[in-house]
mmCIF file of C-alpha atoms in Angstrom:
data_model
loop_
_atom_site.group_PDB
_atom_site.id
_atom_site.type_symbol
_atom_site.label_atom_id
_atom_site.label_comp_id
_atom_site.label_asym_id
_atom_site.label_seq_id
_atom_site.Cartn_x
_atom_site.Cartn_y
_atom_site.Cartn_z
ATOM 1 C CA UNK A 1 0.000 0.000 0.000
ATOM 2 C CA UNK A 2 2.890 2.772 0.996
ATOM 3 C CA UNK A 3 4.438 1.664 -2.288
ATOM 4 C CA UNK A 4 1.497 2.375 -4.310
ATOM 5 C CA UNK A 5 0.712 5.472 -2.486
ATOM 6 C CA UNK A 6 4.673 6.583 -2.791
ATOM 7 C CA UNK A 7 4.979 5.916 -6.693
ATOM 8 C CA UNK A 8 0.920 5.728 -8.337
ATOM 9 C CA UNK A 9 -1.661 7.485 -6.686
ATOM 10 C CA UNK A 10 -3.157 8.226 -3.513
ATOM 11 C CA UNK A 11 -6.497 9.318 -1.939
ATOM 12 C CA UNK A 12 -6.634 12.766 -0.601
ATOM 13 C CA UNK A 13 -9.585 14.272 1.645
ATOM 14 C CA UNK A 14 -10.171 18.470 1.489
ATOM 15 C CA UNK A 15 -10.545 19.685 5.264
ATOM 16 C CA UNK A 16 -10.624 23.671 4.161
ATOM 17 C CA UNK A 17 -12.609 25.592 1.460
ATOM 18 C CA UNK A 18 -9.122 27.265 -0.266
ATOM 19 C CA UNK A 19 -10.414 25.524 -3.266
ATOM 20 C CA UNK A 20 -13.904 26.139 -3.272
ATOM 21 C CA UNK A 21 -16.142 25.599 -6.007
ATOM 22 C CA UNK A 22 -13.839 23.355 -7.526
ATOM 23 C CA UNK A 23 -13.203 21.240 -4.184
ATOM 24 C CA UNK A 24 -15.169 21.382 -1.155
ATOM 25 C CA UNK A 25 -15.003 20.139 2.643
ATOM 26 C CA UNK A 26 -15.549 16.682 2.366
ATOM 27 C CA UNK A 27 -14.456 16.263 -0.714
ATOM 28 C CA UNK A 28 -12.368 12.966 -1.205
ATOM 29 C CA UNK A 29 -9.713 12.167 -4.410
ATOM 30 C CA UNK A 30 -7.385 10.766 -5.613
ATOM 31 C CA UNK A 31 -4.386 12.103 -6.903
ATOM 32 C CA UNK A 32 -1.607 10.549 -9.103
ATOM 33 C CA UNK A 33 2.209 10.550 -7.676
ATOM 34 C CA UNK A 34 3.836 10.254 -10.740
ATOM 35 C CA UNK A 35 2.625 13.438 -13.605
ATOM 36 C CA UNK A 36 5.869 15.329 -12.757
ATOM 37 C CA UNK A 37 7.938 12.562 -11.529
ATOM 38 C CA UNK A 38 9.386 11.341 -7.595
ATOM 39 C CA UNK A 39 10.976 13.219 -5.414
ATOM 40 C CA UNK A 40 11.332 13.162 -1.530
ATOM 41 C CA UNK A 41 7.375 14.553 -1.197
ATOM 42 C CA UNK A 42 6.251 11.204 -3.020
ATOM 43 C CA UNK A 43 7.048 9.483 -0.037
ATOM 44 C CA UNK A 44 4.309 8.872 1.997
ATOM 45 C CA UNK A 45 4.322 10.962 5.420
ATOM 46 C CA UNK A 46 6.906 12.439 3.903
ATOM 47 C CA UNK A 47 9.942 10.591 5.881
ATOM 48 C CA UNK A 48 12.640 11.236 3.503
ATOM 49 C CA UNK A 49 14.712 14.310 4.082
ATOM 50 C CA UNK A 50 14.268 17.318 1.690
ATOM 51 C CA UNK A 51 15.694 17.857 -1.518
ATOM 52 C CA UNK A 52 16.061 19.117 -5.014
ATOM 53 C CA UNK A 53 16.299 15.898 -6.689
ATOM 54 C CA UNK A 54 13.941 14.872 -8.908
ATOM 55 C CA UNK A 55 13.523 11.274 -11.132
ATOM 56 C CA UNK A 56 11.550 11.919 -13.964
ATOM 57 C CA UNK A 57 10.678 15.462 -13.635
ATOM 58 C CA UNK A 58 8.766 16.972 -15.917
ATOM 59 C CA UNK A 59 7.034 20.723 -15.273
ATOM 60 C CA UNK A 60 3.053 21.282 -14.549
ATOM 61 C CA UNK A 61 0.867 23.027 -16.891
ATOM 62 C CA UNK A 62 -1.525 25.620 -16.498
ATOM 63 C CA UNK A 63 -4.630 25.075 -14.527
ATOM 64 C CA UNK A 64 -3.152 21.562 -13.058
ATOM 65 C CA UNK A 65 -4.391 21.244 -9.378
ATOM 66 C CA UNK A 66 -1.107 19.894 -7.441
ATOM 67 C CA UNK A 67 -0.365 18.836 -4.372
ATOM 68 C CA UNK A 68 2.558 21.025 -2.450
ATOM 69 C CA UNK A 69 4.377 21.113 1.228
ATOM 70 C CA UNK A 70 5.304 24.478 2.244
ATOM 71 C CA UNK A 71 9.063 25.200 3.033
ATOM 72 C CA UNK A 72 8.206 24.863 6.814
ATOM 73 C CA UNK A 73 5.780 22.270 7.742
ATOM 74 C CA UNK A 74 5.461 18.317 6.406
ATOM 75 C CA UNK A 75 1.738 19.238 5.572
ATOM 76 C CA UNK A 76 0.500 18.756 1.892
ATOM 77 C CA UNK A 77 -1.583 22.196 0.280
ATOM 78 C CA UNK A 78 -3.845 21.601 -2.608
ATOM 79 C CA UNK A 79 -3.610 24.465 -5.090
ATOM 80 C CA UNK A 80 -3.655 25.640 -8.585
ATOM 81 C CA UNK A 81 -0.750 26.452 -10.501
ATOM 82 C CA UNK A 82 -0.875 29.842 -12.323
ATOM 83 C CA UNK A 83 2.407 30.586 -13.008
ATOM 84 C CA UNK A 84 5.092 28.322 -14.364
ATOM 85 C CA UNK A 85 9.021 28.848 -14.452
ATOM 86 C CA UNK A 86 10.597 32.016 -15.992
ATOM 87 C CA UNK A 87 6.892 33.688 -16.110
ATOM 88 C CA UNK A 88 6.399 37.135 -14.403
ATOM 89 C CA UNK A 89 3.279 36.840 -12.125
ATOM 90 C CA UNK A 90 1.562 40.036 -10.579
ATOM 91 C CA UNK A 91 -1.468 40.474 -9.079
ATOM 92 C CA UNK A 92 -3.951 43.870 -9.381
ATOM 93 C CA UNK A 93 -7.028 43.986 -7.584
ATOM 94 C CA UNK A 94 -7.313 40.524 -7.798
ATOM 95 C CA UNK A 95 -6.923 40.024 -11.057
ATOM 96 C CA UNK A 96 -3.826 38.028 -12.118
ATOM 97 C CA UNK A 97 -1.408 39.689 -14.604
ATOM 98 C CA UNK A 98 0.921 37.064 -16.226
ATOM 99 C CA UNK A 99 4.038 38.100 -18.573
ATOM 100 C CA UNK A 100 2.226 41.882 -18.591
ATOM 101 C CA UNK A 101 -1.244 40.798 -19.710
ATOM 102 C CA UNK A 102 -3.885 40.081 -17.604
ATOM 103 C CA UNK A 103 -5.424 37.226 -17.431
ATOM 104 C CA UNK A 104 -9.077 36.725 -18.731
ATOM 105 C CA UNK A 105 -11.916 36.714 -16.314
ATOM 106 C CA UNK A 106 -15.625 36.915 -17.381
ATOM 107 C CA UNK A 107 -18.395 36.737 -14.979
ATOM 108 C CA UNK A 108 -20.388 33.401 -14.197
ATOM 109 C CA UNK A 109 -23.870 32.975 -12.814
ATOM 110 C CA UNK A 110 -23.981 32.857 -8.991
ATOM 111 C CA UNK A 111 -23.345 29.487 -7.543
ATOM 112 C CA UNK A 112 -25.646 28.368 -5.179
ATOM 113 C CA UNK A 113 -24.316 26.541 -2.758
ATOM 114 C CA UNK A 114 -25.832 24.382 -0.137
ATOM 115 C CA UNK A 115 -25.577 25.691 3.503
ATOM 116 C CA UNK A 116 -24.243 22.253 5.470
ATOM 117 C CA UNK A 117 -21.849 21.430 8.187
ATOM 118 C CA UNK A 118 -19.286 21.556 5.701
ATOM 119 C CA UNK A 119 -19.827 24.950 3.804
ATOM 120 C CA UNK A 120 -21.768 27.115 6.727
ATOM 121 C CA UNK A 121 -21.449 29.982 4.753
ATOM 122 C CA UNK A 122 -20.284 31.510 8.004
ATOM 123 C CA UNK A 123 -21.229 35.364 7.743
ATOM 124 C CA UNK A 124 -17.664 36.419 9.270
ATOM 125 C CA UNK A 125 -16.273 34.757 5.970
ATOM 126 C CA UNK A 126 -18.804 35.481 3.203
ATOM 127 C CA UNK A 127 -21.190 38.947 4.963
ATOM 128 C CA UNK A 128 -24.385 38.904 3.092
ATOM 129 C CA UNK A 129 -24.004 35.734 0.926
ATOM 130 C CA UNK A 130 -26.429 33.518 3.106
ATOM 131 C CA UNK A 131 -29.882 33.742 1.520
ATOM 132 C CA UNK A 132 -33.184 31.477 1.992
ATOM 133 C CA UNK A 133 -34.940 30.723 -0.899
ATOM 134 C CA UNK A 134 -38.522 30.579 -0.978
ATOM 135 C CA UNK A 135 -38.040 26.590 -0.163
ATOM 136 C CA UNK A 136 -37.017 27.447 3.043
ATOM 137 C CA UNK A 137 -33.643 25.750 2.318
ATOM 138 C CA UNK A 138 -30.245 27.815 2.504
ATOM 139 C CA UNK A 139 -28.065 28.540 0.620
ATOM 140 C CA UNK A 140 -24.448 30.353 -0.042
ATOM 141 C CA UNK A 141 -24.400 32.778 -3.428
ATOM 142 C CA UNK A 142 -21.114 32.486 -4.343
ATOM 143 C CA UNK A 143 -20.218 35.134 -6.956
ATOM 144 C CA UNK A 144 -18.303 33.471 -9.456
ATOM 145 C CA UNK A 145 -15.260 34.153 -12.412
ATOM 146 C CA UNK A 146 -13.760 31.902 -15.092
ATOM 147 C CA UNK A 147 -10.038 32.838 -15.502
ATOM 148 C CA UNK A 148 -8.601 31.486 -18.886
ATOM 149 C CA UNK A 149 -5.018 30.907 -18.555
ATOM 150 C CA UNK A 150 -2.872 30.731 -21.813
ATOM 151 C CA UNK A 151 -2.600 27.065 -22.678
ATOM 152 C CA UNK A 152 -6.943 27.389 -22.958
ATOM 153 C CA UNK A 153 -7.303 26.334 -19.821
ATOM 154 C CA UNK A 154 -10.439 27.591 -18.073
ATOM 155 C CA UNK A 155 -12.193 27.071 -14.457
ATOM 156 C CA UNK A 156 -13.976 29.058 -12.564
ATOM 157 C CA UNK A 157 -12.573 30.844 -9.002
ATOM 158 C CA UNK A 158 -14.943 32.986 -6.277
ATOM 159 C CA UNK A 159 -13.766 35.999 -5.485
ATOM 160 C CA UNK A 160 -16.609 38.101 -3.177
ATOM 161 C CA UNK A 161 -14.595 40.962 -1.331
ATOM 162 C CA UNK A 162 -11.284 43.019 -1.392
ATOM 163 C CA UNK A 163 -8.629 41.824 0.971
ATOM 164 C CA UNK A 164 -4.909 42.034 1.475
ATOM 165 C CA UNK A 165 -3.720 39.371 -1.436
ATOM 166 C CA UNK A 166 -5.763 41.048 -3.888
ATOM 167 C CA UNK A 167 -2.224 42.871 -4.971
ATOM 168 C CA UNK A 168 1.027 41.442 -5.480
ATOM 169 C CA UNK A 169 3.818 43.526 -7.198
ATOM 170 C CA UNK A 170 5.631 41.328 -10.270
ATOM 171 C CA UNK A 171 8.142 38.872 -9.729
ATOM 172 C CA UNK A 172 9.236 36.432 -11.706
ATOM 173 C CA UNK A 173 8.985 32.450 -11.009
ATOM 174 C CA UNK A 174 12.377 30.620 -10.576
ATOM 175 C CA UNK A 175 13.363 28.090 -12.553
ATOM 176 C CA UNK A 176 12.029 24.892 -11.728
ATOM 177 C CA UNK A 177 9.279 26.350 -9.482
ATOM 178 C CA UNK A 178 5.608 27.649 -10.049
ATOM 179 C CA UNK A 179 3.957 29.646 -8.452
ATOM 180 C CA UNK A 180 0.367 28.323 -6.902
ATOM 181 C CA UNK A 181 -2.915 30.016 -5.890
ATOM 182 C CA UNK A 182 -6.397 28.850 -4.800
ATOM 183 C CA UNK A 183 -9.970 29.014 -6.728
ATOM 184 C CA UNK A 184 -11.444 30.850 -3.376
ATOM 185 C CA UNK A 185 -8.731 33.529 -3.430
ATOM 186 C CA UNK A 186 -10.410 35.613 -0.374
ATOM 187 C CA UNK A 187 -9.674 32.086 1.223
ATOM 188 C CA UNK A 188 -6.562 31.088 0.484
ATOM 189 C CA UNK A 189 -2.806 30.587 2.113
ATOM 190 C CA UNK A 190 -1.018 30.146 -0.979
ATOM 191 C CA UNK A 191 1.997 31.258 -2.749
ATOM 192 C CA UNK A 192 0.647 34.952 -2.407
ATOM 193 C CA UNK A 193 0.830 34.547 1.449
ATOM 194 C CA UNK A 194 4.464 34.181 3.723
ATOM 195 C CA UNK A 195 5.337 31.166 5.798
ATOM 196 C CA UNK A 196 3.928 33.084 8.965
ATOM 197 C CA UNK A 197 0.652 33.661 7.194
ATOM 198 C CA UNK A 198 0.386 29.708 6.771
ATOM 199 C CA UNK A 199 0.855 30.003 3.204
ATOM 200 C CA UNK A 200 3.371 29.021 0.979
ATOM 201 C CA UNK A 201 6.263 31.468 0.619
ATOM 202 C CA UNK A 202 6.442 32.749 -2.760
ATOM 203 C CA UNK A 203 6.835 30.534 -5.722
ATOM 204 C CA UNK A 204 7.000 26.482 -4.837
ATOM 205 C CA UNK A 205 10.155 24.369 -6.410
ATOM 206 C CA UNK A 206 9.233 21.219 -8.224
ATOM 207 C CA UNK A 207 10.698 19.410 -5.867
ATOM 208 C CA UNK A 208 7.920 20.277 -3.509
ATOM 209 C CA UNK A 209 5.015 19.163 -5.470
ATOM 210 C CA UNK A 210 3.855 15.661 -4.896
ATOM 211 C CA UNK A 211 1.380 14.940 -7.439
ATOM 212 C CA UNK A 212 -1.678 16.245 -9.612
ATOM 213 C CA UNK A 213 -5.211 16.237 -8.259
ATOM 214 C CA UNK A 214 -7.767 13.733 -10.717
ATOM 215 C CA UNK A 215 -10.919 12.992 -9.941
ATOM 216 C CA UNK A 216 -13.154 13.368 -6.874
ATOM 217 C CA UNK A 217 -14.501 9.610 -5.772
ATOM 218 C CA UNK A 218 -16.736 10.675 -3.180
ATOM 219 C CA UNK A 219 -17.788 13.504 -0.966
ATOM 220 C CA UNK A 220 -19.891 13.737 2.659
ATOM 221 C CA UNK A 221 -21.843 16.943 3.830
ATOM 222 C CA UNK A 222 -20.368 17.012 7.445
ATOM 223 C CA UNK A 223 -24.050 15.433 8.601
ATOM 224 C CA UNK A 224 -22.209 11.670 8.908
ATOM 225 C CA UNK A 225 -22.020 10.224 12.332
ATOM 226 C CA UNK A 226 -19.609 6.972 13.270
ATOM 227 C CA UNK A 227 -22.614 4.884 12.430
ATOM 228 C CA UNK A 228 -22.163 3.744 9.063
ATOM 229 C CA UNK A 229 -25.717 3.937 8.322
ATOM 230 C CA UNK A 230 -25.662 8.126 8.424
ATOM 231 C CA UNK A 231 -23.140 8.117 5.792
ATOM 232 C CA UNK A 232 -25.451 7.191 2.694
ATOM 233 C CA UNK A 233 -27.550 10.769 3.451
ATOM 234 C CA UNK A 234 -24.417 12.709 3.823
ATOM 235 C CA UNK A 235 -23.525 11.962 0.767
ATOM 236 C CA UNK A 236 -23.109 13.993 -1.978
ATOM 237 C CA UNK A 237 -24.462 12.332 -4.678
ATOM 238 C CA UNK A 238 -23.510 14.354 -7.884
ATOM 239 C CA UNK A 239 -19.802 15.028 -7.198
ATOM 240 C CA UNK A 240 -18.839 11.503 -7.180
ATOM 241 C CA UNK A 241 -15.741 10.771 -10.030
ATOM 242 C CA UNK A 242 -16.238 14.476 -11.405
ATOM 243 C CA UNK A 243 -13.002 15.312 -12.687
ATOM 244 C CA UNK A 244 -10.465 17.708 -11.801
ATOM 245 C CA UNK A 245 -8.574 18.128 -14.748
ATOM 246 C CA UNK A 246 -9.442 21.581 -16.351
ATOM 247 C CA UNK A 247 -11.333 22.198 -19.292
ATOM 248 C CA UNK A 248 -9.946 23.323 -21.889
ATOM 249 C CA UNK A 249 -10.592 26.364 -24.882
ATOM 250 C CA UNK A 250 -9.135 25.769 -28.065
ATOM 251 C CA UNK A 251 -8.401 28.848 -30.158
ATOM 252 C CA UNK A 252 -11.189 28.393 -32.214
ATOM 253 C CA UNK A 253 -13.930 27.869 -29.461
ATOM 254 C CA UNK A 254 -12.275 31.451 -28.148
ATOM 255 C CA UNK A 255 -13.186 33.314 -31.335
ATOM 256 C CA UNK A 256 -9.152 33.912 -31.352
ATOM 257 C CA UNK A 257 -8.072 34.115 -35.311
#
C-alpha cells in the first residue's frame, strides 16, 4: 500500500474551502504521484529528508491542481498552478497579470451553494451571501469568475470581497518552481501569502510538489455520524468521479483568429 501510495496514486480528503467551487469540505480524491515525476514529497508521510532531486521530472501546466508542502511544515496544500518557471506573475485587484497581460476573467452565474456542516457559509467569511430561498432551504451565493489561462485552460474561481492578497507587485517564477494560488482567493494561504501567514512562501520548487489532483470519488456533507448507516444521506451524490482536470478552450472555441 505505501508503495502504491509513494509511486501511483493516492487518496486525498479536502478539510478547508481554499479551493472552493472546484473542491469542497468533504471532498475525497485521488491524486496521481507520478505526472511530474518522484521526489522526496512522493514518499508517503513524507519521511525522507528534503531535496532538489527529482527522477523523472517533468514541469506542470496551467490550470493543473497539485499537491505542495510548504518550506516549513510536512503538511501537503492543494492548489492551482498559475504561473510556471521564468513567467512574471503580478497580481492587481485581484486580477492576475501574467508576462504583462492580464489574465481573462468573465463573470459566471452565482453558484448556489448548499448551507451544510461543511460549507456554513459563516457570515464572518462570506457577509451577506447567506440567503433562503422561498423553499425554506439555505443557501451560499457564491459570486463566481472563469479565468482562462494561456494554454486554454479555463475554471472558474470565487472571489466576493477586497482583501490584502488582492495585490502582489511582479516577480518572476524561478526556474524549476511555479507559483500556486487557490480558486477561493479571499480564502486562500497560498503562494501569495508568507510562511507566517500559513501560506506558501512565494513561488514552490518542483521538488515540492507531490502529485496532480484527478478525480473526486466521493464527498460527505459534514451530517455523517460513526454509524455507518448516516453516511449514505451525507452523501453527496452528484460530485462523485467528477473530474479535476481543467477544461480546456481551443483557439477556435475562443473566437481567437
Amino acid at each position: 500500500v505505501l508503495a502504491f501510495h509513494s509511486f501511483l496514486a493516492k487518496p486525498f480528503y479536502i478539510p478547508s474551502q481554499s479551493m472552493m467551487p472546484n473542491l469542497l469540505v468533504g471532498d475525497r480524491l485521488i491524486v496521481s504521484k507520478y505526472p511530474y515525476g518522484w521526489s522526496w514529497v512522493s514518499v508517503s508521510f513524507h519521511v525522507l529528508p528534503r531535496g532538489t532531486w527529482r527522477i523523472a521530472g517533468s514541469t506542470p501546466e496551467y490550470g493543473d491542481i497539485v499537491i505542495a508542502v510548504p518550506p516549513d511544515r510536512d503538511e501537503d496544500y492543494i492548489k492551482r498552478v498559475v504561473a510556471l518557471p521564468g513567467d512574471r506573475i503580478a497580481v492587481i485587484n485581484g486580477q492576475i497579470i501574467l508576462n504583462g497581460k492580464a489574465i481573462p476573467q468573465t463573470v459566471e452565474p452565482a453558484l448556489e451553494l448548499p448551507v451544510e456542516p461543511n460549507a456554513p457559509c459563516l457570515a464572518e467569511d462570506y457577509p451577506g451571501l447567506k440567503v433562503r430561498k422561498p423553499s425554506g432551504k439555505e443557501v451560499c451565493e457564491m459570486p463566481l469568475l472563469r479565468e482562462t489561462m494561456p494554454n486554454g485552460a479555463t475554471y472558474v474561481v470565487i472571489d466576493h470581497t477586497q482583501q490584502q492578497l488582492d495585490n502582489m507587485p511582479e516577480i518572476t517564477v524561478p526556474a524549476d518552481h511555479v507559483f500556486l494560488m487557490g480558486d477561493n482567493r479571499d480564502h486562500s494561504a497560498d503562494s501569495r501569502a508568507d510562511t507566517w501567514e500559513r501560506g506558501l512562501g512565494g513561488p514552490v520548487p518542483l521538488a515540492n510538489i507531490g502529485g496532480r489532483a484527478e478525480f473526486i470519488t466521493f464527498s460527505l456533507n459534514g451530517t455523517e455520524s460513526l454509524n455507518p448507516l448516516s453516511w449514505w444521506n451525507a452523501l453527496r451524490g452528484d460530485r462523485a468521479f467528477q473530474s479535476l482536470r481543467p477544461a480546456v478552450i481551443t483557439s477556435a472555441e475562443s473566437g481567437d483568429k
